[in-house]
Amino acid sequence: MKRFTLACVGLLGAAQLLSSCEKEYLDEEPPSLYTPQTVLVDSLGFEAAMAGLQSVVREQYTSAGLQGLLGIMQEGTDVAIPGQVQGVEVPYYNYTLLNSQDGGASYYWSWAYRTINNANQIIAGAEAAPASLRQGYKNRISAEARFFRAYAYDFLATLYGDVPLVDEPVTSPRTDFTRTPVAEVNEFIVNDLTTAIPNMFDATKATSGRIARGAAQHLLGQVYLRMNKPADAERVLQTLISSNTYKLITARYGVRANQPGDYFSDMFIVGNQRRNQGNTEIIWGIEQQLNVPGAQTEAQQRRMWVPAYYNVKGMLIADSLGGRGIGRMRLSNWVDYRLYPQGEGAADMRNSRFNLKRRFYYNDPAQTALFGKRVTGLVGTDTIFFITPYTTKWNQYNPADPFGYGTIKDLPMMRLGESYLLLAEAQVKQGNTAGAAASVNVLRTRAKAAQVTADQMDLNFILDERARELIGEEQRRITLVRTGTLVERTLRLNGASVTGLTANKALMPIPQSEIDRNTSGTLAQNPGY
Amino acid sequence: MQNFITSMRVKPLLLCGTLVPLQVALAAPAAHSHPSNYEHPTTALAAAVDQTITGRVTDDQGQPLPGATVVVKGTTIGTGTDGEGRFSLVVPTANAGGTLLISSIGFTSQEFPLGTRTTFEVRLATDTKALEEVVVVGYGTQKRSDVTGSVVSVPQDRLEKIPVSNVAQALAGAVAGVNIVTSSAVPGAQPSIRIRGVRSITANADPYIVVDGVPFPGSLNDINTNDIASIEVLKDASSTAIYGTRGSNGVILISTKRGKTGKPEIRYNGYDGPEFFVNNLTPLDGPAYAQKYQDFAAQRGFTPTQPLPNSAEVVNLAAGKTVDWMKEIQQTGSIQDHNLSISGGTNDVKYFVSGEYFKQRGALKGFQFQRVSLRSNIDADLTPWLRIGTSSFFSTNNDNGGRADLTLAQVTSPYGNLYNPDGTYAIYPQLPELLIKNPLLALTTTRESVVNQLTGTGYAEVAPTFAPGLKYRLNATYSFRPYRYAYYEGREFGNLNGYAQLLNDERRNYTIENILSYARDFDKHHVDVTALYSSQQNSYFTTTENASGFINDAIGFNGVGGGSLTPTISSYSERRALLSQMGRINYNYDSRYLLTVTARRDGSTVFGVNTDKYGVFPSIALGWNVANEAFLQNNALLTQLKLRFSYGTTGNEGVNPYQTITGLAQGQYAYNGVPTTSLYAGTISSGGRIIANIGNADLKWERTTSANYAVDFGLLKNRITGTVEYYVAKTNDLLLNRQLPIITGYSSILANVGSVRNQGVDVALTTRNIDKPDFGWETNLNFGVVRNRVLQIYGTGGDDIGSNLFIGKALGGIYTYEKVGVWQVGEDPSGQDPSAKPGDLKFRDVNGDGTITSLDRTYQGSTIPEWQGGITNTFTYKGLSLRVFFQTVQGVLRNNGNLNFVDLGGRSNTPQEIGYWTPTNMSQDRPGLNYNNPRGYSYPSDASFTRLKDVTLSYNFPSSITEKLHMGNLSVYASGRNLYTWTDWVGWDPEQSYTVGNGTGNGGTNYPNVRTVVVGLNVSLR
């Protein structure tokens, strides 16, 4: 009885005490979760957020979820035709199938806005960061984020037209977005880049893999061209080139300098791709590295560009052939047979067997009758993606992974060679064909190709030259949409591979799911979808 | 106890004092060291003049009645009878003029004046009224006739003699309004349980499971079905509101068996039998597969250079060599269970101890599941006012083993190679195709997946003798659940680096409940009051290590550090806690007018900083036992009639912790090959565990308010009994992972949006069609109809297509195009779908604008079944009984992935049941092989089915034989499960989910439904 009374007293006492503990007991503190409030307070936090932003940026061309995504940027343009397609790229050459539920349009849209959100977090975080963080650091980290934000908006404005403009982190479930006119988006991009440029590190000072001033100048030049401000473009590109921070590669270097090859092909070999590996021409490369956590993706470039030669009896997967490709697409006949004119094309280094591989030799020693002979005379239309000329820029082989799901090499995003072509474009647009010819000839001299003259210079020539210089690196669709030449050039140079390409199809559809989810606002669809 | 104290988190709680009463209560018996003190509490008071009375108590058959209570009325002087029914009691002189009360549960009590009589020979009559079913309700028990809420007891026969690996499988189709969805037949997979439809979308929709009065933190797989004494399903708000935030999805109360006074009873139950693969999809055979490639080439518009896509296939085609992959992945499955229990006890201490071994060998190679469990339940009356007890169990189960891949077997070419010339598995059966791996390859992997569950529950019940009817009970439960997963794949699997993964996690949960109750009869008034104060905490910690670059396959995950390439590691930690107070009043007058009022207040960690962490959940219920009214006494037609009504609110906090906080995902990135920590918003980390979400500080409870109207009836001397219930439940502040435009940077946010209504009817009916002494036929029928409707979302009045929410329509909707056929050669699509080619699916141009756009999508139905039911017929003839059980689920639409999958661009096989369009077969159902579904049509298909779920034939040996064998009971049975299914669904099973395509690995959920036949034996010795 006494015990019982005691127990009751204990219970009553407990009830009294409990009221004071309740609050703490129900507090929610995530023990293993980082939050913006705990991260964006010092330079270590900002560095981690920048690495995070760059890992999102990387997803643009390294996703493996929809393996044909990269084909969207090449097929249905003048440079490529479909091979062993996956599916997502089909509406980009059979344009009649391109609709608002398109997987590719949805993927790229999502990539851009995830990039923008992560950039916004850093830009807003730098503004709010405590005074203990140096202003110079805040400006620089913010400048890097602004570059990526501008890069994503430029991508959106080019491929989708008017797009919603979000300039700070979203903190509530917003569903009232509307499309901001392209002109306004362009002003925003220009403002971001011009704010960023003075605050960025020069490439000589920046860490490998980090974005530097030259990239912002290169991008700004390209944005001005899209805005039809060629004089501004020329000014900023001239600044970039004359800074001499970057130099064209004109001599053999790097890990295979003593093996067969040429200096143009040296730039695309794993181990040679970075500035600190001797590549003075690279302005922005997205770094990848085999067997390093966080540095590997399942990027599909090799599988897109390298043909499925191993399907031919007598052919084995080989390092020298670039590993296992599956020929999801192949170069268009225009690139294969007309881009390099007979005679003068033979001298062009960019058309050498080290850069544009055209001939195959049986390499399976077990097939003694065939071994060493040239592969010719195949029949059947499926062989077009087995044995076909291809750019070697995405060759990569890992003996531990013959299946070769991913491409673990750096992605060249911008290099000085392209800056010259942008400059030439700006010059042509201003009627300065002599200047344009001079700019193009810098590259042709380097490639040991025939020189061009001013009277040859027009936009089409520049675009041809881009295909020679940048095939495999350039996202061809973006260039053609930017220059307004997608329909004309594709139909003229590669018409047989496309269906239903009309002016309306130049812009991608706004993803239907975005329209559906934006319940409190109206996102108008692009015409034709 | 040590575990509690070492945990820092609990320290404040100890101070808070919840444990103090436990310590006091447990200390009580220790202070009085002589047990005799309380067996004869009065001896010390009344010395030599006391009188000893003795006697024997028997039942109406003359059999001794152990455990009967013998007490001097109005005092605490008393004892119980022993195994022979005998008792001996010392009566102090002061009580010599009193009355002796002899009682036993289930019998009518008898009273005798004491006087000079010293020996008593008492025969107690069975009390028909007291035998009335007692049901377990939340925090207590009630007589069935006094229950006002919707409480359904699961028929006992569903728990025995059926080859099931867990309780949920036994419940399928057995209770009205309870839907068991078996989404996977993989041995060891758990079905999901839905009570009265789906209220919530994002928040947890699983019912709350309470075992022996305390919340059960483990998985249903841990519970040995043989240990279960009863299962009650609480469906309406009145019965579930006392579980507050946990009550929204219904509550399942499981009581395990406990010891009874008397001789030890030893029971053995066991069964064993084979399992068969139900072959619902058959891949194309060699010639048909080769034809498909030709058809593919023709439809794609190319001329193939060879008759099959790959050179290895061409070789086998020429040699006429084929592989039947379906046959290769199969083996004879089996299922067996052995269960041994011992129970018994004295008047003061009772025990139940059991052990089980369950083993299922899959019908697909490599699949298996086994469980070993041990349970010990002890109850001890320490003093007349103090009882303590424990329920503790340990179970270990595993589904170890690398597994054959059904999905791959479905797509691999019949002309592929199973083995290399050296007898090892060919890694790529159809070289040079590297996309499709050998379906048997995962058998070469090492895979361990073991979960252990250790649960200890202790209770102390104090019933002060000075205050009859008052009771204080303390429940404390602690459970520890470590899980370990280890995996290695090496060269034989085609991984030239070797790859190992280790995953370890630990879940620790505790619950402490203080329950104060008071039950008393005042004349015809019965009152019972219950109050609760409880706290609960769940914590979770997990670590993962991945490594590769092993020099060979000798050590695998045992030496994870042997991976030469940089490993990846991650961990995650989480805690959630709940504080609750509850009160309940049950009142009834003369068992005619019944009233229950409850209220519960819960506080949870998972809700927002901007909102109250607390919610209050009240309910009320009324009942009228019409049959107990004078005017219905001895009514020939109507034996039972009860009307019930309840109304109340429950909550749902079934969301993951930390949803109120905007998080950053952690990953890795590298500059110049040097790994760097990377943090980013709005995507999933490389560890794949933390979803960096946009936090919602306004998050609050999802609340369901429901009304329940019910009639219980018994007709014609209870030859027909049943219950009909109608309910309306409205869920407000619906917790939803609302889909956001990715423009925000996030794809979704957890928010309280909108409301949903469920209304439905549950019917349960039992008829005793034939009721002869030797022959009986009983039919049990139950069915539930539920109508689910979204009432409003965001208050805007419009639909949210992106989140799949449509006002006035059911949740789980399927919103897509309407397929009306297939475009044939020569048909002109220009007025309807200008881009269509022959062989493409033909969709209805809903808005008639001459083209198919996103505006032509419509709401086509829901994945929530319209109605479902079960019917059991039981026939008995003497000791023989036959039970036949059918289950049906109707009005369900599901997307059928099997139909969506074509053939990976001509490179893989497809099932013959699915087929494809050709210009000559002119199918109006299936598209051509070149169709790549550009609009994402989801192939909704009718998934209704009726199943002959199980048939059991059993024989109970008569007592004449069992007595000769010195047995209490002996029965043998044969039982079959999943015997036949009637459905239009094309696939392995209409209920289950399968991945389709070329995924390799360990099979996941891809397992056919199996047919099981077992023979079993139940024996008890006493």
PDB file of C-alpha atoms in Angstrom, chain B residues 292 295-300 821-824 837-842 899-903 905-906 910 914-919 921-933 939:
ATOM      1  CA  LYS B 292      10.159 -11.295 -84.762  1.00  0.00           C
ATOM      2  CA  ASP B 295       9.334  -8.378 -88.648  1.00  0.00           C
ATOM      3  CA  PHE B 296      11.282  -5.789 -86.694  1.00  0.00           C
ATOM      4  CA  ALA B 297      13.659  -5.193 -89.595  1.00  0.00           C
ATOM      5  CA  ALA B 298      10.760  -4.860 -92.008  1.00  0.00           C
ATOM      6  CA  GLN B 299       8.975  -2.386 -89.749  1.00  0.00           C
ATOM      7  CA  ARG B 300      12.127  -0.402 -89.012  1.00  0.00           C
ATOM      8  CA  GLY B 821      -6.777   0.750 -81.796  1.00  0.00           C
ATOM      9  CA  VAL B 822      -3.742   0.590 -84.013  1.00  0.00           C
ATOM     10  CA  TRP B 823      -3.119   2.426 -87.265  1.00  0.00           C
ATOM     11  CA  GLN B 824      -3.274  -0.038 -90.144  1.00  0.00           C
ATOM     12  CA  LYS B 837       2.513   5.492 -89.102  1.00  0.00           C
ATOM     13  CA  PRO B 838       1.045   2.020 -89.559  1.00  0.00           C
ATOM     14  CA  GLY B 839       1.647   0.031 -86.388  1.00  0.00           C
ATOM     15  CA  ASP B 840       1.411   3.080 -84.133  1.00  0.00           C
ATOM     16  CA  LEU B 841      -1.219   3.188 -81.407  1.00  0.00           C
ATOM     17  CA  LYS B 842      -4.369   5.012 -82.386  1.00  0.00           C
ATOM     18  CA  LEU B 899       2.630  -4.022 -72.481  1.00  0.00           C
ATOM     19  CA  ASN B 900       4.769  -0.904 -72.538  1.00  0.00           C
ATOM     20  CA  PHE B 901       7.965  -2.829 -73.100  1.00  0.00           C
ATOM     21  CA  VAL B 902       8.681  -3.642 -76.706  1.00  0.00           C
ATOM     22  CA  ASP B 903      11.975  -5.328 -77.478  1.00  0.00           C
ATOM     23  CA  GLY B 905      15.084  -2.137 -80.654  1.00  0.00           C
ATOM     24  CA  GLY B 906      14.786  -5.678 -81.952  1.00  0.00           C
ATOM     25  CA  THR B 910       9.187 -10.735 -75.622  1.00  0.00           C
ATOM     26  CA  ILE B 914       1.901  -9.907 -75.393  1.00  0.00           C
ATOM     27  CA  GLY B 915       2.638 -10.096 -79.104  1.00  0.00           C
ATOM     28  CA  TYR B 916       2.988  -7.260 -81.582  1.00  0.00           C
ATOM     29  CA  TRP B 917       1.330  -5.728 -84.593  1.00  0.00           C
ATOM     30  CA  THR B 918       2.284  -6.685 -88.130  1.00  0.00           C
ATOM     31  CA  PRO B 919       0.761  -5.403 -91.364  1.00  0.00           C
ATOM     32  CA  ASN B 921      -2.093  -9.669 -88.370  1.00  0.00           C
ATOM     33  CA  MET B 922      -3.583  -6.157 -88.231  1.00  0.00           C
ATOM     34  CA  SER B 923      -3.735  -6.216 -84.435  1.00  0.00           C
ATOM     35  CA  GLN B 924      -5.953  -3.495 -82.989  1.00  0.00           C
ATOM     36  CA  ASP B 925      -4.414  -3.967 -79.575  1.00  0.00           C
ATOM     37  CA  ARG B 926      -0.662  -4.122 -79.819  1.00  0.00           C
ATOM     38  CA  PRO B 927       1.599  -1.611 -81.572  1.00  0.00           C
ATOM     39  CA  GLY B 928       4.289  -2.535 -84.066  1.00  0.00           C
ATOM     40  CA  LEU B 929       7.868  -3.272 -83.099  1.00  0.00           C
ATOM     41  CA  ASN B 930       9.089   0.109 -84.318  1.00  0.00           C
ATOM     42  CA  TYR B 931       6.731   2.014 -82.023  1.00  0.00           C
ATOM     43  CA  ASN B 932       8.606   3.944 -79.362  1.00  0.00           C
ATOM     44  CA  ASN B 933       5.636   5.405 -77.510  1.00  0.00           C
ATOM     45  CA  TYR B 939      -1.121   1.045 -70.977  1.00  0.00           C
TER      46      TYR B 939
END
